[in-house]
mmCIF file with all atom_site columns, C-alpha atoms in Angstrom:
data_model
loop_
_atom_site.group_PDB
_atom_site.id
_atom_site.type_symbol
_atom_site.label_atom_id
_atom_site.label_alt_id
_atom_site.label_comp_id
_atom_site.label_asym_id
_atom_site.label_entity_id
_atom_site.label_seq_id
_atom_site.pdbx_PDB_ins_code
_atom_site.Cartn_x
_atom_site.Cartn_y
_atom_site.Cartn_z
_atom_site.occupancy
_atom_site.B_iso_or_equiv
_atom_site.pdbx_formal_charge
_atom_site.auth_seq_id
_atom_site.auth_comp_id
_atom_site.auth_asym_id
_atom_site.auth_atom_id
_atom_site.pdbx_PDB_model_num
ATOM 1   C CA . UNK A 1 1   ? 0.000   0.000  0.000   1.00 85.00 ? 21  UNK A CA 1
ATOM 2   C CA . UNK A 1 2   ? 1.243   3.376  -0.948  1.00 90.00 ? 22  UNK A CA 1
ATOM 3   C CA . UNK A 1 3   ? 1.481   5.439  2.372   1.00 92.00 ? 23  UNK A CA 1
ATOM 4   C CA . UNK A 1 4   ? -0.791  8.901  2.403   1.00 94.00 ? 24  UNK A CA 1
ATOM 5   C CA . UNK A 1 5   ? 1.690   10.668 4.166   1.00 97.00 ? 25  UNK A CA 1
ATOM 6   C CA . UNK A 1 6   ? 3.259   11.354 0.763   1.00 97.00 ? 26  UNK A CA 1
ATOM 7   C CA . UNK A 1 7   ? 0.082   13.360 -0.766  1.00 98.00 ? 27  UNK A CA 1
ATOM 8   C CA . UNK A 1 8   ? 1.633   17.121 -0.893  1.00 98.00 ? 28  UNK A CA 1
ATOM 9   C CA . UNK A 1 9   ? 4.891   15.883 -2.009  1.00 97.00 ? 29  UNK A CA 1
ATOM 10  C CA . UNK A 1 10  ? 6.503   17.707 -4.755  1.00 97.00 ? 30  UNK A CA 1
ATOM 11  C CA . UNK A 1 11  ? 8.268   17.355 -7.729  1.00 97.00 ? 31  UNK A CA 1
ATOM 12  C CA . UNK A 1 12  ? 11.087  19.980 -9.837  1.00 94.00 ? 32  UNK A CA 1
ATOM 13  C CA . UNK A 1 13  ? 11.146  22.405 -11.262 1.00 96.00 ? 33  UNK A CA 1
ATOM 14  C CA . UNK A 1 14  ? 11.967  20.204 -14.191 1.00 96.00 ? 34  UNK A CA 1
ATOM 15  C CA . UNK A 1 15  ? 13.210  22.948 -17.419 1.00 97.00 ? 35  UNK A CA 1
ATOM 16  C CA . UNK A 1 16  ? 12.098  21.700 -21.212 1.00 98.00 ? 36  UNK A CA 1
ATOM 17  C CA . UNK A 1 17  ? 12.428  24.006 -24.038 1.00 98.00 ? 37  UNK A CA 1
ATOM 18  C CA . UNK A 1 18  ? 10.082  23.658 -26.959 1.00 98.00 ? 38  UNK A CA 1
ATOM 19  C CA . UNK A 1 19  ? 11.697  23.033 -30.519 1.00 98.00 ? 39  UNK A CA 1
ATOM 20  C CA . UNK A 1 20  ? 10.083  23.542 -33.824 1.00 97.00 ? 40  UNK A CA 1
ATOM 21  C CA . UNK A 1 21  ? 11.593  19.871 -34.869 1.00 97.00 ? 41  UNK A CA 1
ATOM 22  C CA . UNK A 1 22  ? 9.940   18.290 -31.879 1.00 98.00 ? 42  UNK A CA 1
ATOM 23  C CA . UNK A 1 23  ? 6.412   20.284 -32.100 1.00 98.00 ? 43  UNK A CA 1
ATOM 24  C CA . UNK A 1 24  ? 6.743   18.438 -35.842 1.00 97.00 ? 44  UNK A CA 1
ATOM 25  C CA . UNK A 1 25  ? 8.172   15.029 -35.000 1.00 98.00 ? 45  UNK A CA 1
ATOM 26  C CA . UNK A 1 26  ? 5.071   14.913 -32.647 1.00 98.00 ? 46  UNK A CA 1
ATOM 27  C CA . UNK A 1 27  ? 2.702   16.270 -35.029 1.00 98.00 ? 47  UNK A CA 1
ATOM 28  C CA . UNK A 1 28  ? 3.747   13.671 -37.511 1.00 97.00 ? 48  UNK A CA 1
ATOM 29  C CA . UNK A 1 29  ? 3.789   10.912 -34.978 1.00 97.00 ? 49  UNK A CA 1
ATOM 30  C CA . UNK A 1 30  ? 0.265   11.483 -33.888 1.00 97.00 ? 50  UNK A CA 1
ATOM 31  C CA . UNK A 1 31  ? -0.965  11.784 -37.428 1.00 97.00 ? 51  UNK A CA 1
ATOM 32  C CA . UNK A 1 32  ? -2.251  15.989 -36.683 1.00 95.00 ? 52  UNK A CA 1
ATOM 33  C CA . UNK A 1 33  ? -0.940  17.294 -39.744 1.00 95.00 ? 53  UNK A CA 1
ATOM 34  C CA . UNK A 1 34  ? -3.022  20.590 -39.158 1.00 96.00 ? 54  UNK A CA 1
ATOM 35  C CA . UNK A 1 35  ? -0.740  23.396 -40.640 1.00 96.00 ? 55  UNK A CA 1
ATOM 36  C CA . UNK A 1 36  ? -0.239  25.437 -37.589 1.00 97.00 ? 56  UNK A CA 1
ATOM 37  C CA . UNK A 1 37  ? 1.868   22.432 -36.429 1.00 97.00 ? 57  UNK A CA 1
ATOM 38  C CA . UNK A 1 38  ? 4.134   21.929 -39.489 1.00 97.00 ? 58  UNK A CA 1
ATOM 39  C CA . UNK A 1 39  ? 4.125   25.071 -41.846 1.00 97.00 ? 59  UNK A CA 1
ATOM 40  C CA . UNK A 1 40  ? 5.877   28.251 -40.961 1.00 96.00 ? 60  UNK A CA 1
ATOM 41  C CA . UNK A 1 41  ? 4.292   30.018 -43.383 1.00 97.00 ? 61  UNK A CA 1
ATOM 42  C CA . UNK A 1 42  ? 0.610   29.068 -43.101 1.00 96.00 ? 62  UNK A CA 1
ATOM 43  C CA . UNK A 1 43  ? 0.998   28.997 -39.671 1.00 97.00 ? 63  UNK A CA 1
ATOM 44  C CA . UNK A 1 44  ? 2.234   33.073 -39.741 1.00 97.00 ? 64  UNK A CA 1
ATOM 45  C CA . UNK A 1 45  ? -0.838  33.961 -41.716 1.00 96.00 ? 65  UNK A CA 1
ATOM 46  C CA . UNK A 1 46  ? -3.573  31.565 -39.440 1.00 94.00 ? 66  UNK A CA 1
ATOM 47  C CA . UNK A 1 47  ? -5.125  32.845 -35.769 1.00 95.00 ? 67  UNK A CA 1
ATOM 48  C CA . UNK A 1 48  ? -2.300  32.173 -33.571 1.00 94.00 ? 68  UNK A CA 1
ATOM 49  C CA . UNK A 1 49  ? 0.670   34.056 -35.786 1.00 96.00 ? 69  UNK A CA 1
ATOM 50  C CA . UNK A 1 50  ? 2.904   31.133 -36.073 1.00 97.00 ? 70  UNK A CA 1
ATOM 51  C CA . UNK A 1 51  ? 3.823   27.866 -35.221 1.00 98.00 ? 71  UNK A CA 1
ATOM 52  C CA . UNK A 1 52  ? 2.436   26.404 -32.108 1.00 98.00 ? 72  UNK A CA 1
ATOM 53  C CA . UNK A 1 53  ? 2.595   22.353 -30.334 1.00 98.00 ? 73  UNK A CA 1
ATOM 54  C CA . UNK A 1 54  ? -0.370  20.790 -30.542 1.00 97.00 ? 74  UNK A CA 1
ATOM 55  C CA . UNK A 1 55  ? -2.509  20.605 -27.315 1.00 96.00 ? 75  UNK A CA 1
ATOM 56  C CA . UNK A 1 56  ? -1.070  16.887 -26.319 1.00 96.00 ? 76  UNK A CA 1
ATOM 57  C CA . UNK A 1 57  ? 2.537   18.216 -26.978 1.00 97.00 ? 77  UNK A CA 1
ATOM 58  C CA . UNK A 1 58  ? 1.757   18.496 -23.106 1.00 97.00 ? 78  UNK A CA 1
ATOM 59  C CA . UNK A 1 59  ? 2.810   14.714 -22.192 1.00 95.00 ? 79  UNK A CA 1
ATOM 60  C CA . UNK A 1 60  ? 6.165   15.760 -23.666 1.00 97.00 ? 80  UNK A CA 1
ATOM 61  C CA . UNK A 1 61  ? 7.484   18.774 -21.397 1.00 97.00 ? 81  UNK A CA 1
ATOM 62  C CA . UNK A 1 62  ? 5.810   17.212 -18.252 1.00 96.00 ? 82  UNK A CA 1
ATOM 63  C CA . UNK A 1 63  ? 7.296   13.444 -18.973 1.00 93.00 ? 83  UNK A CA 1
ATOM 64  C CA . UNK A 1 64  ? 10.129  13.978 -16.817 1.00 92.00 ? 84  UNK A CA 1
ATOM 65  C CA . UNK A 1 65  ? 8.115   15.385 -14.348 1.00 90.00 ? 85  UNK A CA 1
ATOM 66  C CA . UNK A 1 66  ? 6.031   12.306 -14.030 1.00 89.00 ? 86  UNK A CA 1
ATOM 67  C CA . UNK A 1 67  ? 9.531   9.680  -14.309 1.00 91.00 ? 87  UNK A CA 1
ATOM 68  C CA . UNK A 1 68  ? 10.491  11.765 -11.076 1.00 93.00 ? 88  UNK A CA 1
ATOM 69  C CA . UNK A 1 69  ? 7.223   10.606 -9.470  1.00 92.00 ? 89  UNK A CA 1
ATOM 70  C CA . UNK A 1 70  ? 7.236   7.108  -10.829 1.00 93.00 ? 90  UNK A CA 1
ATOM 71  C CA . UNK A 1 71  ? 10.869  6.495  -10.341 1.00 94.00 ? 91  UNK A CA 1
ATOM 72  C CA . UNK A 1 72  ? 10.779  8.037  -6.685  1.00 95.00 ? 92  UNK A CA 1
ATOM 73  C CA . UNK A 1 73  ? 12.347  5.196  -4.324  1.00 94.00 ? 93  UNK A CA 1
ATOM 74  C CA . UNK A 1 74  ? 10.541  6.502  -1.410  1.00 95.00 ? 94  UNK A CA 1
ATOM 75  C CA . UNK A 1 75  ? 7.449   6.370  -2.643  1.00 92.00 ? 95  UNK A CA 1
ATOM 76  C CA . UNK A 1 76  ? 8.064   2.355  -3.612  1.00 88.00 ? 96  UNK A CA 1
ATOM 77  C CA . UNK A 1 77  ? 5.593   2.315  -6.224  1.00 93.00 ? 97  UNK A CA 1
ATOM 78  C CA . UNK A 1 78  ? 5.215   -1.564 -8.174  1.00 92.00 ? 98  UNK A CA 1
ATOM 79  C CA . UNK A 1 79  ? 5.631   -0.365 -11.469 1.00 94.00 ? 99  UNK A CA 1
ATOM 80  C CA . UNK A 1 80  ? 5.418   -3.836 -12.672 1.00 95.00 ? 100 UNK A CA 1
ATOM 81  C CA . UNK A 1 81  ? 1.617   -3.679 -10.878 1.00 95.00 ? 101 UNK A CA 1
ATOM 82  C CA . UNK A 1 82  ? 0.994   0.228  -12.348 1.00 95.00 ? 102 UNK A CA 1
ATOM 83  C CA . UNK A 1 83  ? -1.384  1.106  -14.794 1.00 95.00 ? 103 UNK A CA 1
ATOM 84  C CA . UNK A 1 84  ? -2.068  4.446  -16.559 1.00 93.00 ? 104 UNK A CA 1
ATOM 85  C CA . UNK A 1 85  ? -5.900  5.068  -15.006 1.00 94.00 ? 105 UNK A CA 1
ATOM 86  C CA . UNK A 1 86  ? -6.381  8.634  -16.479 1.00 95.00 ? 106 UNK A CA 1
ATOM 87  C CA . UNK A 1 87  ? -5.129  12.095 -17.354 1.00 94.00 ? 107 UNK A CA 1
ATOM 88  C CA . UNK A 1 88  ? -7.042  15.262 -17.714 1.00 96.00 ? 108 UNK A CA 1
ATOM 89  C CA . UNK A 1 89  ? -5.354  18.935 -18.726 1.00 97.00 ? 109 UNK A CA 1
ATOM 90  C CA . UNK A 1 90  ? -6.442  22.072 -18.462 1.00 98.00 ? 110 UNK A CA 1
ATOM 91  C CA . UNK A 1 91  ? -4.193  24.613 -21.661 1.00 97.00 ? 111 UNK A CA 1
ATOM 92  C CA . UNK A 1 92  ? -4.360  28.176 -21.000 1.00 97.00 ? 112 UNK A CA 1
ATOM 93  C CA . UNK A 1 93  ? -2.317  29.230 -23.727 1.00 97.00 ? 113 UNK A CA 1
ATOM 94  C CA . UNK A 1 94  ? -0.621  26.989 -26.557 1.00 97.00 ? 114 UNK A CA 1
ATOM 95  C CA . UNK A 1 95  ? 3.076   26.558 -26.760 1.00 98.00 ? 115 UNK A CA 1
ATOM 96  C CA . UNK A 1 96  ? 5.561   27.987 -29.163 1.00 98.00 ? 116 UNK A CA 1
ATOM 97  C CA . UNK A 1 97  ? 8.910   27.199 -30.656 1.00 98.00 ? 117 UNK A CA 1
ATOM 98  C CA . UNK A 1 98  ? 11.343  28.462 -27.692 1.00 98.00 ? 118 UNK A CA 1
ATOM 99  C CA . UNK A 1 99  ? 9.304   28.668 -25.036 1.00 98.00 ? 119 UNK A CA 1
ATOM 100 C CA . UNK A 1 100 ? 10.962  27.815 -22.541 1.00 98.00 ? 120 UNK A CA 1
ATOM 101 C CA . UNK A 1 101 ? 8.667   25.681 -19.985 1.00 98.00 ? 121 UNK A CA 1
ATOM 102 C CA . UNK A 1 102 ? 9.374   24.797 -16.286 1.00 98.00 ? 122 UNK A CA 1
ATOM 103 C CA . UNK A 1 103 ? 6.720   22.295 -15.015 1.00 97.00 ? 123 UNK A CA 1
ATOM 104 C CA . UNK A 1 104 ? 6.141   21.537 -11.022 1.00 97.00 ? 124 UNK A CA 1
ATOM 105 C CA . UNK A 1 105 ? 4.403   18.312 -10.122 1.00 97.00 ? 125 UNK A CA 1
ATOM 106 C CA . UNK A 1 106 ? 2.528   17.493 -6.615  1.00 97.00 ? 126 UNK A CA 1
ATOM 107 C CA . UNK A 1 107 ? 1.014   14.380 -4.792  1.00 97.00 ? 127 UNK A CA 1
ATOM 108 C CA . UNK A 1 108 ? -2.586  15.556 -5.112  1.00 98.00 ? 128 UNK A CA 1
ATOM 109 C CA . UNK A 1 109 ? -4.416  12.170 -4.071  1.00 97.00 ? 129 UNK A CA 1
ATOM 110 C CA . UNK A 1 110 ? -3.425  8.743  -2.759  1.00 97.00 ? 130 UNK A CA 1
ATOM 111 C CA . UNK A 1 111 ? -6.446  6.451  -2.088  1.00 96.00 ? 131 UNK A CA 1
ATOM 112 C CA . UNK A 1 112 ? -7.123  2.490  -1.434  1.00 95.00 ? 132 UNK A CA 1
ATOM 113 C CA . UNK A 1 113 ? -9.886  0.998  -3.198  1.00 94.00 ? 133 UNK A CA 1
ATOM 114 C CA . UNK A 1 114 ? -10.629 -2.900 -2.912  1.00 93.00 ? 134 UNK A CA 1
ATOM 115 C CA . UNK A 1 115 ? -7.186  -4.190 -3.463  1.00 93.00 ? 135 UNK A CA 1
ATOM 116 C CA . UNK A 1 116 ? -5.717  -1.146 -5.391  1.00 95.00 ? 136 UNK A CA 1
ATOM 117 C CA . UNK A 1 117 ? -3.752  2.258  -4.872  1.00 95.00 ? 137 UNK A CA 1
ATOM 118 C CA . UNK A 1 118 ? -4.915  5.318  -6.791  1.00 97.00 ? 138 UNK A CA 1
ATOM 119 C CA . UNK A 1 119 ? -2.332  7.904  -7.009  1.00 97.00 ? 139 UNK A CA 1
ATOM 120 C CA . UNK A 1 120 ? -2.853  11.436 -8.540  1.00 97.00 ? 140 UNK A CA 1
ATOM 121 C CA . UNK A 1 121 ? -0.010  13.768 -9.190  1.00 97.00 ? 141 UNK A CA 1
ATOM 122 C CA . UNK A 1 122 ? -0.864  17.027 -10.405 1.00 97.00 ? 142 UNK A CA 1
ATOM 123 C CA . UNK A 1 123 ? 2.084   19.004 -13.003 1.00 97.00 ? 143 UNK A CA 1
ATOM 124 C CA . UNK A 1 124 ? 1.880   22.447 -13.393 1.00 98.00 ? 144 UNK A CA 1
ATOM 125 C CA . UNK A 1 125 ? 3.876   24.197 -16.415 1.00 98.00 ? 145 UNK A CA 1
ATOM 126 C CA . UNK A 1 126 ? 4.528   27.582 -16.712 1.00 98.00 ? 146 UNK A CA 1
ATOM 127 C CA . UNK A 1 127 ? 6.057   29.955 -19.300 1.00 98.00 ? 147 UNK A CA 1
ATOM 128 C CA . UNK A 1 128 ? 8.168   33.031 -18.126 1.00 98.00 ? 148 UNK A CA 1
ATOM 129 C CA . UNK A 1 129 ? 5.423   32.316 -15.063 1.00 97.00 ? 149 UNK A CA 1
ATOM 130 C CA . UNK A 1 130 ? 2.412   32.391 -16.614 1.00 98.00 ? 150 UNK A CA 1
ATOM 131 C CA . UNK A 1 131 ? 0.447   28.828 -16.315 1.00 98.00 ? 151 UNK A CA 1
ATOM 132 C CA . UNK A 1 132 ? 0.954   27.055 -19.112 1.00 98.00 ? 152 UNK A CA 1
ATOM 133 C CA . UNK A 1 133 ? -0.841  24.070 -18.465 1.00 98.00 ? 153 UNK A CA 1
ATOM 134 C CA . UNK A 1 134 ? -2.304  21.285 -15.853 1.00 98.00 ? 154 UNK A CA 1
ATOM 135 C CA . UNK A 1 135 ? -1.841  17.693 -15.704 1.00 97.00 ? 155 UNK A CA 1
ATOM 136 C CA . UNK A 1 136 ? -3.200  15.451 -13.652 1.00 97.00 ? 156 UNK A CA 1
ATOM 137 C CA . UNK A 1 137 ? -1.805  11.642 -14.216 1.00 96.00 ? 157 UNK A CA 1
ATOM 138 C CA . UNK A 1 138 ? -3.632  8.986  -12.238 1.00 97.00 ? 158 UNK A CA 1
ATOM 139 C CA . UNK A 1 139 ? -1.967  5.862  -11.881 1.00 96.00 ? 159 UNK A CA 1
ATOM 140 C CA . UNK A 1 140 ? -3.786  2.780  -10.590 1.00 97.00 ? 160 UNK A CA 1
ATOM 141 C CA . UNK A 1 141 ? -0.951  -0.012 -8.716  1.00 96.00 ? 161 UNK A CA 1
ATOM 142 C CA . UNK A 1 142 ? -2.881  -3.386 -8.430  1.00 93.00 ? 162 UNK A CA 1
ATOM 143 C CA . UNK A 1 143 ? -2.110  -6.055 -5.759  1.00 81.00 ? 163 UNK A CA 1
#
């Protein structure tokens, strides 16, 4: 069992900054070919005056954040027992090319239910401190 005393522990800052080639490589790799991902020059002339990552670019800058969690010792989790139960953001603005994005995460929830944990860490990212995005990652640990 995953002890509660660790809701409220924290996480970073962890630093990523946002290339053009990786808002791209992601586009491509999720099949969202929509111009304002991939094309400089459509992108200039479109709503948001340039290039920006796609919303889910998200699990990308905050990954690390989350292997600090997962990979905590203290915390003990059974990785070989976790699964991926949910995720839910909240985007406040999109990200650009050079944005440079420092993400904070946070033990929001640890719970027992029949024979399983439920975790919840919360990540916070923030550009030149203005909130960027919100994940919450809820794991599930069975056994």
């Amino acid at each position: 069992m995953i002890d509660p005393k660790f809701v409220g522990r924290t996480y970073g800052p962890v630093k990523y900054v946002v290339g053009l080639e990786k808002i791209r490589e992601f586009a491509n790799a999720t099949g969202d070919l929509n111009p304002a991902y991939l094309d400089e020059e459509a992108a200039a002339k479109g709503p948001l005056g340039g290039i920006v990552a796609p919303p889910m670019f998200a699990v990308v800058y905050q990954k690390d954040m989350m292997g600090a969690a997962l990979f905590d010792r203290e915390l003990d989790l059974n990785l070989a027992m976790l699964v991926h139960g949910e995720q839910d953001f909240r985007f406040h603005f999109p990200a650009r090319p050079g944005d440079v994005v420092v993400s904070l995460g946070r033990i929001s929830n640890i719970e027992r239910k029949d024979d399983k944990d439920i975790i919840s860490i919360e990540v916070e990212s923030k550009v030149g401190g203005r909130l960027l995005t919100t994940g919450t990652y809820t794991f599930v640990v069975r056994g």
